[in-house]
Amino acid sequence: MTDSKGWFEKAARVIPGGVNSPVRAFRGVGGEPFFVARGEGARLWDVDGRAYVDFLGSWGPLILGHAPRPVVEAIVEAAGRGTSYGAPTPLEVEMAEAITAAYPSIELVRLVSSGTEAAMSAIRLARGATGRSLLLKFDGCYHGHADSLLVKAGSGGATFSIPDSAGVPGPLARLTLTAPFNDLDAVRTHFREHGGEIAAVIVEPVAGNMGVVAPRPGFLEGLREVTRAHGALLIFDEVITGFRVAYGGAQQLYGVRPDLTCLGKIIGGGLPVGAYGGSRQLMSHVVPLGTVYQAGTLSGNPLAVAAGLATLRQLQAPGVYATLEARGAQLARALTVAAERAGVPLTVNRVGSMLTGFFCDGAVTDYASAKRADTTRYARFFHAMLGRGVFLAPSQFEAAFVSLAHSEADLAHAARAAAEVLASVA
Ligand code: KE4
């Protein structure tokens, strides 16, 4: 019987780095990844038979936990009728109706197959609808791997960005401006200098990809105001926050309406779905209505949409978000108390059921402050928790997620493990 180590060796012979997405390779925490045999509820089992309480939840989609019965039944039922048609189906309409009902800012929505596709399409639409070329994104925010979004701030405060990946042409990177998250002054400066050329600002309304960082009061409202004043579009990338921090996402939670919204993760219930949407006027620029091209063989795939709809139906039950809020708060409190008792500097940022414990003192409000965290200590914490059967994100700069499948006992297990581990990494 092949163990995780054996599978990783086999994988590395045929897959770059042995993984199909780089963060899974544990490079952020060292060591080698375990290989999964199965998941059920709040638990994962690896091929070596070890069980973990899973606070990664596949990086966000599994708000109901692993293999929830209504979702599995919906997938099986849909699969029995076929797996893909390349032709429209009623289920896609039901998903679009569910999204537009939950997001008043969305009148028309296009389903795609990943968050990357959603963000890539949204920025192309913004450029096509405004006739402008510049984009503005925030340091530490991640919107998938489309070329225009793999950029970072130029050195020495240079206005224009530089590629954050090989293969991204310099001239393309320079069309994307960057600013620190939560820094409205920096955004206003960019608009003063380039206002008439900026097509859109794209933001994670609650950042998840630098670790969890909440918007400062007034930040999102300020983005809404400055983009409107300059005729630029505001894009909320709610691939993580959509149906996570509230049924209506961060735009419901903070009461700020973007022009375009990207969704993903939860709306696929663990299968590949992304979406982007906005006003009828804006979305009418998208082919076949308009001239902004976007297409996809498996867009609106019936199995993925069936899984997503079954998930959303569960999230419409009364009290769901109060439960997620309470469980998120309970885990955050347990981490904070354990760190205080152990004398370990830990700043826990949380919004609802997404949270990150940064191994540093002081507030974490943007990428620069997040990078103060002690990643070596985080790596030791991660592995010690894994050894106690608790699976967290294999990177300090990612989020942990609590699901509706996590029980009181699971949270108590994590709290006990954190108390033991933090005492040992002090
Ligand atoms: P995908 O293409 O991975 O489905 O979505 C890209 C994306 C877009 N927007 C936000 C806010 C996202 O968080 C993501 C993807 N998130 C990462 C980690 N937080 C997925 C994990 C991975 O890359 O393997």
Tab-separated table of C-alpha atoms and ligand atoms in Angstrom:
chain	number	residue	atom	x	y	z
A	1	MET	CA	0.000	0.000	0.000
A	2	THR	CA	1.555	3.318	-1.081
A	3	ASP	CA	1.915	5.912	1.705
A	4	SER	CA	1.857	9.721	1.285
A	5	LYS	CA	5.612	9.791	0.821
A	6	GLY	CA	5.370	7.212	-1.928
A	7	TRP	CA	2.521	9.063	-3.626
A	8	PHE	CA	4.481	12.325	-3.480
A	9	GLU	CA	7.463	10.647	-5.134
A	10	LYS	CA	5.225	9.197	-7.844
A	11	ALA	CA	3.458	12.544	-8.257
A	12	ALA	CA	6.714	14.461	-8.646
A	13	ARG	CA	7.597	12.224	-11.599
A	14	VAL	CA	4.560	13.335	-13.597
A	15	ILE	CA	3.231	16.601	-12.082
A	16	PRO	CA	5.250	19.814	-11.550
A	17	GLY	CA	6.190	19.805	-7.871
A	18	GLY	CA	3.877	16.820	-7.404
A	19	VAL	CA	0.835	19.069	-7.047
A	20	ASN	CA	-1.801	20.623	-9.261
A	21	SER	CA	-1.733	23.895	-7.349
A	22	PRO	CA	1.522	25.185	-5.849
A	23	VAL	CA	0.363	26.046	-2.340
A	24	ARG	CA	-0.507	22.353	-1.785
A	25	ALA	CA	3.197	21.463	-1.907
A	26	PHE	CA	3.730	22.757	1.667
A	27	ARG	CA	6.583	25.023	0.482
A	28	GLY	CA	5.196	27.711	2.833
A	29	VAL	CA	5.638	25.483	5.885
A	30	GLY	CA	8.224	22.932	4.818
A	31	GLY	CA	7.887	19.188	4.789
A	32	GLU	CA	5.843	17.152	2.351
A	33	PRO	CA	2.079	17.096	1.871
A	34	PHE	CA	-0.040	14.184	2.984
A	35	PHE	CA	-2.163	12.578	0.274
A	36	VAL	CA	-5.887	12.461	0.897
A	37	ALA	CA	-7.876	9.252	0.901
A	38	ARG	CA	-11.274	10.755	1.726
A	39	GLY	CA	-13.189	13.415	3.587
A	40	GLU	CA	-16.406	13.337	5.583
A	41	GLY	CA	-17.962	16.193	7.520
A	42	ALA	CA	-15.255	18.181	9.273
A	43	ARG	CA	-12.658	15.443	8.781
A	44	LEU	CA	-10.062	14.375	6.257
A	45	TRP	CA	-8.229	11.017	6.223
A	46	ASP	CA	-4.861	10.636	4.514
A	47	VAL	CA	-3.720	7.497	2.711
A	48	ASP	CA	-1.796	6.521	5.848
A	49	GLY	CA	-5.017	6.352	7.829
A	50	ARG	CA	-4.443	9.519	9.849
A	51	ALA	CA	-7.508	11.684	10.549
A	52	TYR	CA	-7.512	15.481	10.674
A	53	VAL	CA	-10.083	18.061	11.685
A	54	ASP	CA	-10.004	20.119	8.512
A	55	PHE	CA	-9.939	23.936	8.840
A	56	LEU	CA	-8.804	24.420	5.242
A	57	GLY	CA	-12.021	23.214	3.655
A	58	SER	CA	-10.439	23.070	0.200
A	59	TRP	CA	-9.453	26.781	0.560
A	60	GLY	CA	-13.023	27.928	1.114
A	61	PRO	CA	-15.623	25.991	-0.922
A	62	LEU	CA	-16.544	23.447	1.751
A	63	ILE	CA	-18.738	25.586	3.997
A	64	LEU	CA	-20.842	22.459	4.609
A	65	GLY	CA	-17.817	20.222	5.214
A	66	HIS	CA	-16.812	17.178	3.156
A	67	ALA	CA	-19.315	15.073	1.175
A	68	PRO	CA	-22.509	16.601	2.618
A	69	ARG	CA	-25.346	14.238	1.727
A	70	PRO	CA	-27.550	16.762	-0.113
A	71	VAL	CA	-24.598	17.783	-2.307
A	72	VAL	CA	-23.454	14.223	-3.038
A	73	GLU	CA	-27.018	13.185	-3.897
A	74	ALA	CA	-27.406	16.181	-6.202
A	75	ILE	CA	-24.173	15.318	-8.031
A	76	VAL	CA	-25.092	11.637	-8.390
A	77	GLU	CA	-28.572	12.485	-9.640
A	78	ALA	CA	-27.204	14.988	-12.186
A	79	ALA	CA	-24.448	12.621	-13.337
A	80	GLY	CA	-27.007	9.930	-14.055
A	81	ARG	CA	-28.497	12.251	-16.681
A	82	GLY	CA	-25.186	13.207	-18.248
A	83	THR	CA	-22.085	15.152	-17.270
A	84	SER	CA	-21.920	17.962	-19.836
A	85	TYR	CA	-23.909	19.032	-22.888
A	86	GLY	CA	-22.367	22.173	-24.346
A	87	ALA	CA	-25.957	23.367	-24.486
A	88	PRO	CA	-28.005	25.366	-21.992
A	89	THR	CA	-29.766	23.594	-19.104
A	90	PRO	CA	-32.455	24.709	-16.634
A	91	LEU	CA	-30.057	24.245	-13.687
A	92	GLU	CA	-27.771	27.041	-14.928
A	93	VAL	CA	-30.782	29.364	-14.982
A	94	GLU	CA	-31.630	28.355	-11.417
A	95	MET	CA	-28.047	29.120	-10.338
A	96	ALA	CA	-28.121	32.492	-12.084
A	97	GLU	CA	-31.468	33.257	-10.423
A	98	ALA	CA	-30.068	32.246	-7.010
A	99	ILE	CA	-27.060	34.540	-7.479
A	100	THR	CA	-29.028	37.534	-8.763
A	101	ALA	CA	-31.538	37.101	-5.907
A	102	ALA	CA	-28.730	37.156	-3.332
A	103	TYR	CA	-26.676	39.978	-4.908
A	104	PRO	CA	-28.805	43.036	-5.824
A	105	SER	CA	-25.770	44.502	-7.631
A	106	ILE	CA	-25.938	41.583	-10.082
A	107	GLU	CA	-28.672	41.693	-12.735
A	108	LEU	CA	-26.903	39.437	-15.250
A	109	VAL	CA	-24.327	36.781	-14.358
A	110	ARG	CA	-22.101	34.535	-16.471
A	111	LEU	CA	-20.942	31.185	-15.050
A	112	VAL	CA	-17.367	30.073	-15.713
A	113	SER	CA	-15.182	27.298	-14.269
A	114	SER	CA	-12.854	28.978	-11.799
A	115	GLY	CA	-12.238	32.132	-9.800
A	116	THR	CA	-9.360	32.940	-12.140
A	117	GLU	CA	-11.700	32.876	-15.122
A	118	ALA	CA	-14.199	35.043	-13.257
A	119	ALA	CA	-11.628	37.724	-12.393
A	120	MET	CA	-9.945	37.561	-15.806
A	121	SER	CA	-13.302	38.018	-17.518
A	122	ALA	CA	-14.380	40.813	-15.182
A	123	ILE	CA	-11.253	42.871	-15.879
A	124	ARG	CA	-11.586	42.309	-19.634
A	125	LEU	CA	-15.206	43.461	-19.387
A	126	ALA	CA	-14.170	46.520	-17.386
A	127	ARG	CA	-11.573	47.439	-20.007
A	128	GLY	CA	-14.023	46.774	-22.844
A	129	ALA	CA	-16.883	48.704	-21.266
A	130	THR	CA	-14.796	51.762	-20.308
A	131	GLY	CA	-12.353	51.762	-23.208
A	132	ARG	CA	-9.623	52.266	-20.623
A	133	SER	CA	-6.533	50.087	-20.060
A	134	LEU	CA	-5.275	50.628	-16.510
A	135	LEU	CA	-6.281	48.455	-13.543
A	136	LEU	CA	-5.651	48.991	-9.843
A	137	LYS	CA	-5.201	46.110	-7.416
A	138	PHE	CA	-3.932	45.823	-3.844
A	139	ASP	CA	-0.666	44.353	-2.590
A	140	GLY	CA	-1.328	40.956	-1.051
A	141	CYS	CA	-4.692	40.485	-2.743
A	142	TYR	CA	-4.911	37.529	-5.115
A	143	HIS	CA	-7.437	37.232	-7.914
A	144	GLY	CA	-6.266	34.076	-9.672
A	145	HIS	CA	-3.462	33.755	-12.182
A	146	ALA	CA	-4.507	35.906	-15.159
A	147	ASP	CA	-1.460	37.807	-16.455
A	148	SER	CA	-2.708	41.286	-15.594
A	149	LEU	CA	-3.215	40.273	-11.983
A	150	LEU	CA	0.176	38.629	-11.395
A	151	VAL	CA	1.932	41.902	-10.665
A	152	LYS	CA	3.517	43.544	-7.656
A	153	ALA	CA	4.451	47.038	-6.662
A	154	GLY	CA	7.473	48.357	-8.475
A	155	SER	CA	10.522	48.898	-6.247
A	156	GLY	CA	11.194	52.281	-4.729
A	157	GLY	CA	7.549	53.234	-4.816
A	158	ALA	CA	7.638	53.275	-8.616
A	159	THR	CA	4.149	54.065	-9.828
A	160	PHE	CA	3.889	51.175	-12.220
A	161	SER	CA	3.936	47.519	-11.332
A	162	ILE	CA	6.366	44.812	-12.311
A	163	PRO	CA	5.545	41.186	-13.098
A	164	ASP	CA	5.030	38.875	-10.105
A	165	SER	CA	5.599	35.840	-12.282
A	166	ALA	CA	7.861	34.855	-15.123
A	167	GLY	CA	5.972	34.985	-18.389
A	168	VAL	CA	4.087	38.186	-17.651
A	169	PRO	CA	5.326	40.829	-20.112
A	170	GLY	CA	6.602	44.055	-18.526
A	171	PRO	CA	4.428	46.278	-20.718
A	172	LEU	CA	1.340	44.361	-19.575
A	173	ALA	CA	2.328	44.520	-15.901
A	174	ARG	CA	2.735	48.279	-16.194
A	175	LEU	CA	-0.961	48.546	-17.009
A	176	THR	CA	-1.768	47.415	-13.473
A	177	LEU	CA	-1.262	49.883	-10.630
A	178	THR	CA	-0.941	48.660	-7.055
A	179	ALA	CA	-1.674	50.200	-3.675
A	180	PRO	CA	-1.544	48.971	-0.079
A	181	PHE	CA	-4.824	47.421	1.123
A	182	ASN	CA	-6.808	49.811	3.350
A	183	ASP	CA	-4.850	52.823	2.014
A	184	LEU	CA	-7.369	55.192	0.424
A	185	ASP	CA	-4.797	57.999	0.112
A	186	ALA	CA	-2.652	55.820	-2.161
A	187	VAL	CA	-5.716	55.029	-4.263
A	188	ARG	CA	-6.641	58.701	-4.537
A	189	THR	CA	-3.076	59.533	-5.583
A	190	HIS	CA	-3.255	56.995	-8.416
A	191	PHE	CA	-6.561	58.463	-9.528
A	192	ARG	CA	-5.169	62.001	-9.406
A	193	GLU	CA	-2.332	60.916	-11.688
A	194	HIS	CA	-4.183	58.424	-13.941
A	195	GLY	CA	-7.851	58.862	-13.152
A	196	GLY	CA	-9.081	59.065	-16.703
A	197	GLU	CA	-7.216	55.916	-17.743
A	198	ILE	CA	-8.203	53.548	-14.942
A	199	ALA	CA	-10.804	51.000	-16.075
A	200	ALA	CA	-11.342	49.389	-12.688
A	201	VAL	CA	-10.240	48.815	-9.145
A	202	ILE	CA	-10.360	45.139	-8.158
A	203	VAL	CA	-10.335	44.231	-4.477
A	204	GLU	CA	-10.998	41.347	-2.147
A	205	PRO	CA	-13.493	43.212	0.073
A	206	VAL	CA	-12.209	41.086	2.946
A	207	ALA	CA	-8.685	40.024	2.065
A	208	GLY	CA	-8.050	36.297	2.426
A	209	ASN	CA	-4.846	35.883	0.450
A	210	MET	CA	-2.477	37.771	2.701
A	211	GLY	CA	-4.143	36.031	5.569
A	212	VAL	CA	-7.486	37.487	6.665
A	213	VAL	CA	-7.485	41.290	6.743
A	214	ALA	CA	-10.764	43.180	7.149
A	215	PRO	CA	-11.439	46.471	5.403
A	216	ARG	CA	-10.990	49.480	7.702
A	217	PRO	CA	-14.257	51.360	8.314
A	218	GLY	CA	-14.761	53.602	5.293
A	219	PHE	CA	-12.267	51.835	3.031
A	220	LEU	CA	-14.783	50.095	0.776
A	221	GLU	CA	-17.062	53.146	0.809
A	222	GLY	CA	-14.056	55.252	-0.196
A	223	LEU	CA	-13.277	52.942	-3.121
A	224	ARG	CA	-16.903	53.210	-4.226
A	225	GLU	CA	-16.747	56.997	-4.099
A	226	VAL	CA	-13.386	57.489	-5.852
A	227	THR	CA	-14.153	55.020	-8.666
A	228	ARG	CA	-17.543	56.614	-9.277
A	229	ALA	CA	-15.969	60.100	-9.284
A	230	HIS	CA	-13.530	59.068	-12.010
A	231	GLY	CA	-15.793	56.866	-14.140
A	232	ALA	CA	-13.895	53.702	-13.175
A	233	LEU	CA	-15.576	50.443	-12.206
A	234	LEU	CA	-15.358	48.821	-8.784
A	235	ILE	CA	-14.896	45.044	-8.893
A	236	PHE	CA	-15.418	43.020	-5.709
A	237	ASP	CA	-13.605	39.725	-5.934
A	238	GLU	CA	-15.902	37.693	-3.670
A	239	VAL	CA	-14.535	34.312	-4.702
A	240	ILE	CA	-13.823	33.658	-1.009
A	241	THR	CA	-16.269	36.014	0.720
A	242	GLY	CA	-19.288	35.263	-1.504
A	243	PHE	CA	-21.825	33.242	0.531
A	244	ARG	CA	-19.068	32.953	3.188
A	245	VAL	CA	-19.167	36.137	5.308
A	246	ALA	CA	-22.884	36.535	4.612
A	247	TYR	CA	-25.302	34.933	2.161
A	248	GLY	CA	-25.027	38.148	0.153
A	249	GLY	CA	-21.253	38.297	0.628
A	250	ALA	CA	-19.134	41.221	1.785
A	251	GLN	CA	-21.271	43.633	-0.225
A	252	GLN	CA	-24.201	42.710	2.016
A	253	LEU	CA	-22.081	42.716	5.189
A	254	TYR	CA	-20.583	46.178	4.537
A	255	GLY	CA	-23.412	47.673	2.478
A	256	VAL	CA	-21.226	48.698	-0.474
A	257	ARG	CA	-22.380	47.905	-4.008
A	258	PRO	CA	-19.649	47.158	-6.577
A	259	ASP	CA	-20.163	47.429	-10.326
A	260	LEU	CA	-18.943	43.869	-10.928
A	261	THR	CA	-18.674	40.865	-8.619
A	262	CYS	CA	-16.570	37.726	-9.003
A	263	LEU	CA	-17.758	34.554	-7.290
A	264	GLY	CA	-16.418	31.006	-7.012
A	265	LYS	CA	-15.581	28.325	-4.426
A	266	ILE	CA	-18.838	27.967	-2.393
A	267	ILE	CA	-21.106	28.344	-5.462
A	268	GLY	CA	-19.564	25.147	-6.808
A	269	GLY	CA	-19.945	23.174	-3.567
A	270	GLY	CA	-16.482	21.754	-4.175
A	271	LEU	CA	-16.817	21.358	-7.945
A	272	PRO	CA	-15.337	23.804	-10.495
A	273	VAL	CA	-17.532	26.895	-10.793
A	274	GLY	CA	-16.796	30.608	-11.011
A	275	ALA	CA	-19.056	33.502	-11.932
A	276	TYR	CA	-18.942	37.187	-12.716
A	277	GLY	CA	-21.868	39.558	-12.871
A	278	GLY	CA	-23.103	43.099	-12.656
A	279	SER	CA	-25.696	45.470	-14.044
A	280	ARG	CA	-27.627	44.606	-17.195
A	281	GLN	CA	-26.005	47.583	-18.888
A	282	LEU	CA	-22.474	46.430	-18.078
A	283	MET	CA	-23.000	42.734	-18.715
A	284	SER	CA	-24.588	43.515	-22.070
A	285	HIS	CA	-21.076	44.197	-23.317
A	286	VAL	CA	-20.362	40.456	-23.046
A	287	VAL	CA	-20.740	38.255	-26.146
A	288	PRO	CA	-23.151	37.308	-27.640
A	289	LEU	CA	-24.840	40.604	-26.649
A	290	GLY	CA	-21.782	42.800	-26.980
A	291	THR	CA	-18.169	42.642	-28.097
A	292	VAL	CA	-16.260	41.542	-24.970
A	293	TYR	CA	-15.328	37.952	-25.675
A	294	GLN	CA	-15.486	35.183	-23.065
A	295	ALA	CA	-16.395	31.513	-23.465
A	296	GLY	CA	-15.957	28.080	-21.844
A	297	THR	CA	-16.617	24.471	-22.785
A	298	LEU	CA	-17.676	23.510	-19.273
A	299	SER	CA	-19.126	26.841	-18.170
A	300	GLY	CA	-22.267	26.180	-16.121
A	301	ASN	CA	-21.428	22.455	-15.983
A	302	PRO	CA	-24.552	20.598	-14.784
A	303	LEU	CA	-22.760	18.595	-12.069
A	304	ALA	CA	-20.947	21.632	-10.684
A	305	VAL	CA	-24.109	23.719	-10.751
A	306	ALA	CA	-26.098	20.930	-9.084
A	307	ALA	CA	-23.498	20.778	-6.296
A	308	GLY	CA	-23.532	24.555	-5.953
A	309	LEU	CA	-27.317	24.831	-5.831
A	310	ALA	CA	-27.534	22.064	-3.222
A	311	THR	CA	-24.982	23.989	-1.156
A	312	LEU	CA	-26.804	27.322	-1.447
A	313	ARG	CA	-30.071	25.674	-0.456
A	314	GLN	CA	-28.453	24.547	2.817
A	315	LEU	CA	-27.107	28.072	3.409
A	316	GLN	CA	-30.609	29.558	3.166
A	317	ALA	CA	-31.655	27.815	6.374
A	318	PRO	CA	-32.336	30.207	9.260
A	319	GLY	CA	-29.468	30.804	11.679
A	320	VAL	CA	-26.709	29.439	9.415
A	321	TYR	CA	-24.594	32.590	9.505
A	322	ALA	CA	-25.122	33.105	13.205
A	323	THR	CA	-23.781	29.586	13.713
A	324	LEU	CA	-20.774	30.241	11.466
A	325	GLU	CA	-20.104	33.515	13.285
A	326	ALA	CA	-20.261	31.819	16.695
A	327	ARG	CA	-17.969	28.969	15.674
A	328	GLY	CA	-15.495	31.336	14.039
A	329	ALA	CA	-15.456	33.472	17.172
A	330	GLN	CA	-14.972	30.390	19.357
A	331	LEU	CA	-11.920	29.227	17.388
A	332	ALA	CA	-10.452	32.736	17.299
A	333	ARG	CA	-10.922	33.102	21.045
A	334	ALA	CA	-9.295	29.736	21.714
A	335	LEU	CA	-6.233	30.710	19.679
A	336	THR	CA	-5.989	34.129	21.335
A	337	VAL	CA	-6.293	32.740	24.866
A	338	ALA	CA	-3.784	29.958	24.210
A	339	ALA	CA	-1.252	32.420	22.776
A	340	GLU	CA	-1.691	34.835	25.709
A	341	ARG	CA	-1.159	31.998	28.210
A	342	ALA	CA	1.931	30.844	26.315
A	343	GLY	CA	3.293	34.357	25.931
A	344	VAL	CA	3.392	33.964	22.143
A	345	PRO	CA	2.651	37.082	20.060
A	346	LEU	CA	-0.410	36.213	17.960
A	347	THR	CA	-2.783	38.604	16.188
A	348	VAL	CA	-5.980	36.851	15.170
A	349	ASN	CA	-7.952	38.516	12.369
A	350	ARG	CA	-11.433	37.157	11.714
A	351	VAL	CA	-14.510	37.953	9.669
A	352	GLY	CA	-17.259	35.446	10.277
A	353	SER	CA	-15.966	31.929	9.713
A	354	MET	CA	-12.700	32.911	7.980
A	355	LEU	CA	-9.713	33.719	10.168
A	356	THR	CA	-5.917	33.883	10.382
A	357	GLY	CA	-3.579	33.860	13.380
A	358	PHE	CA	-0.556	36.021	12.498
A	359	PHE	CA	2.534	35.245	14.570
A	360	CYS	CA	3.338	38.872	15.343
A	361	ASP	CA	2.351	41.631	17.710
A	362	GLY	CA	0.182	44.538	16.695
A	363	ALA	CA	-2.542	45.083	14.146
A	364	VAL	CA	-2.372	43.431	10.729
A	365	THR	CA	-4.135	45.778	8.317
A	366	ASP	CA	-2.294	45.263	5.030
A	367	TYR	CA	0.344	43.121	3.339
A	368	ALA	CA	3.303	45.004	4.812
A	369	SER	CA	2.053	44.425	8.365
A	370	ALA	CA	1.109	40.816	7.529
A	371	LYS	CA	4.678	40.180	6.395
A	372	ARG	CA	5.903	41.051	9.884
A	373	ALA	CA	4.565	37.651	10.953
A	374	ASP	CA	7.087	34.999	11.980
A	375	THR	CA	6.623	32.432	9.219
A	376	THR	CA	9.110	30.039	10.842
A	377	ARG	CA	7.035	29.980	14.000
A	378	TYR	CA	3.871	29.564	11.910
A	379	ALA	CA	5.466	26.560	10.150
A	380	ARG	CA	6.297	24.943	13.496
A	381	PHE	CA	2.758	25.649	14.705
A	382	PHE	CA	1.271	24.206	11.514
A	383	HIS	CA	3.187	20.924	11.765
A	384	ALA	CA	2.622	20.552	15.496
A	385	MET	CA	-1.123	21.060	14.963
A	386	LEU	CA	-1.046	18.561	12.091
A	387	GLY	CA	0.578	16.102	14.437
A	388	ARG	CA	-2.370	16.591	16.777
A	389	GLY	CA	-4.881	15.980	14.003
A	390	VAL	CA	-5.681	19.578	13.070
A	391	PHE	CA	-5.177	20.663	9.441
A	392	LEU	CA	-4.712	24.417	8.924
A	393	ALA	CA	-3.634	26.343	5.814
A	394	PRO	CA	-0.052	25.375	4.857
A	395	SER	CA	0.894	29.070	4.716
A	396	GLN	CA	0.855	31.948	7.175
A	397	PHE	CA	-0.683	34.097	4.460
A	398	GLU	CA	-3.903	32.173	3.947
A	399	ALA	CA	-7.194	31.752	5.791
A	400	ALA	CA	-8.595	29.034	7.997
A	401	PHE	CA	-12.275	28.252	7.512
A	402	VAL	CA	-14.861	26.958	9.950
A	403	SER	CA	-17.765	25.057	8.406
A	404	LEU	CA	-21.246	23.985	9.468
A	405	ALA	CA	-19.786	20.490	9.882
A	406	HIS	CA	-17.396	21.516	12.707
A	407	SER	CA	-18.861	20.363	16.012
A	408	GLU	CA	-18.260	21.646	19.517
A	409	ALA	CA	-15.979	18.631	19.985
A	410	ASP	CA	-13.967	19.559	16.873
A	411	LEU	CA	-13.502	23.105	18.124
A	412	ALA	CA	-12.526	21.822	21.561
A	413	HIS	CA	-10.023	19.470	19.935
A	414	ALA	CA	-8.462	22.400	18.046
A	415	ALA	CA	-8.413	24.540	21.198
A	416	ARG	CA	-6.665	21.834	23.239
A	417	ALA	CA	-4.131	21.245	20.474
A	418	ALA	CA	-3.453	24.983	20.116
A	419	ALA	CA	-2.931	25.351	23.872
A	420	GLU	CA	-0.418	22.477	23.907
A	421	VAL	CA	1.352	23.597	20.745
A	422	LEU	CA	1.581	27.304	21.507
A	423	ALA	CA	3.132	26.470	24.845
A	424	SER	CA	5.765	24.476	22.972
A	425	VAL	CA	6.557	27.066	20.277
A	426	ALA	CA	6.848	29.902	22.851
B	1	KE4	P1	-9.325	29.762	-8.635
B	1	KE4	O1	-8.895	30.011	-10.052
B	1	KE4	O2	-8.208	29.149	-7.774
B	1	KE4	O3	-10.629	28.968	-8.541
B	1	KE4	O4	-9.684	31.164	-7.940
B	1	KE4	C1	-8.713	32.174	-7.920
B	1	KE4	C2	-9.039	33.121	-6.792
B	1	KE4	C3	-9.652	34.328	-7.092
B	1	KE4	N1	-9.979	35.202	-6.118
B	1	KE4	C4	-9.720	34.929	-4.813
B	1	KE4	C5	-10.095	35.935	-3.771
B	1	KE4	C6	-9.102	33.708	-4.454
B	1	KE4	O5	-8.854	33.449	-3.145
B	1	KE4	C7	-8.758	32.780	-5.449
B	1	KE4	C8	-8.066	31.462	-5.138
B	1	KE4	N2	-7.677	31.277	-3.792
B	1	KE4	C9	-6.529	30.423	-3.597
B	1	KE4	C10	-6.010	30.467	-2.163
B	1	KE4	N3	-6.646	31.368	-1.294
B	1	KE4	C11	-6.855	29.018	-4.003
B	1	KE4	C12	-5.872	27.967	-3.565
B	1	KE4	C13	-4.913	27.594	-4.642
B	1	KE4	O6	-4.396	28.487	-5.355
B	1	KE4	O7	-4.668	26.368	-4.739
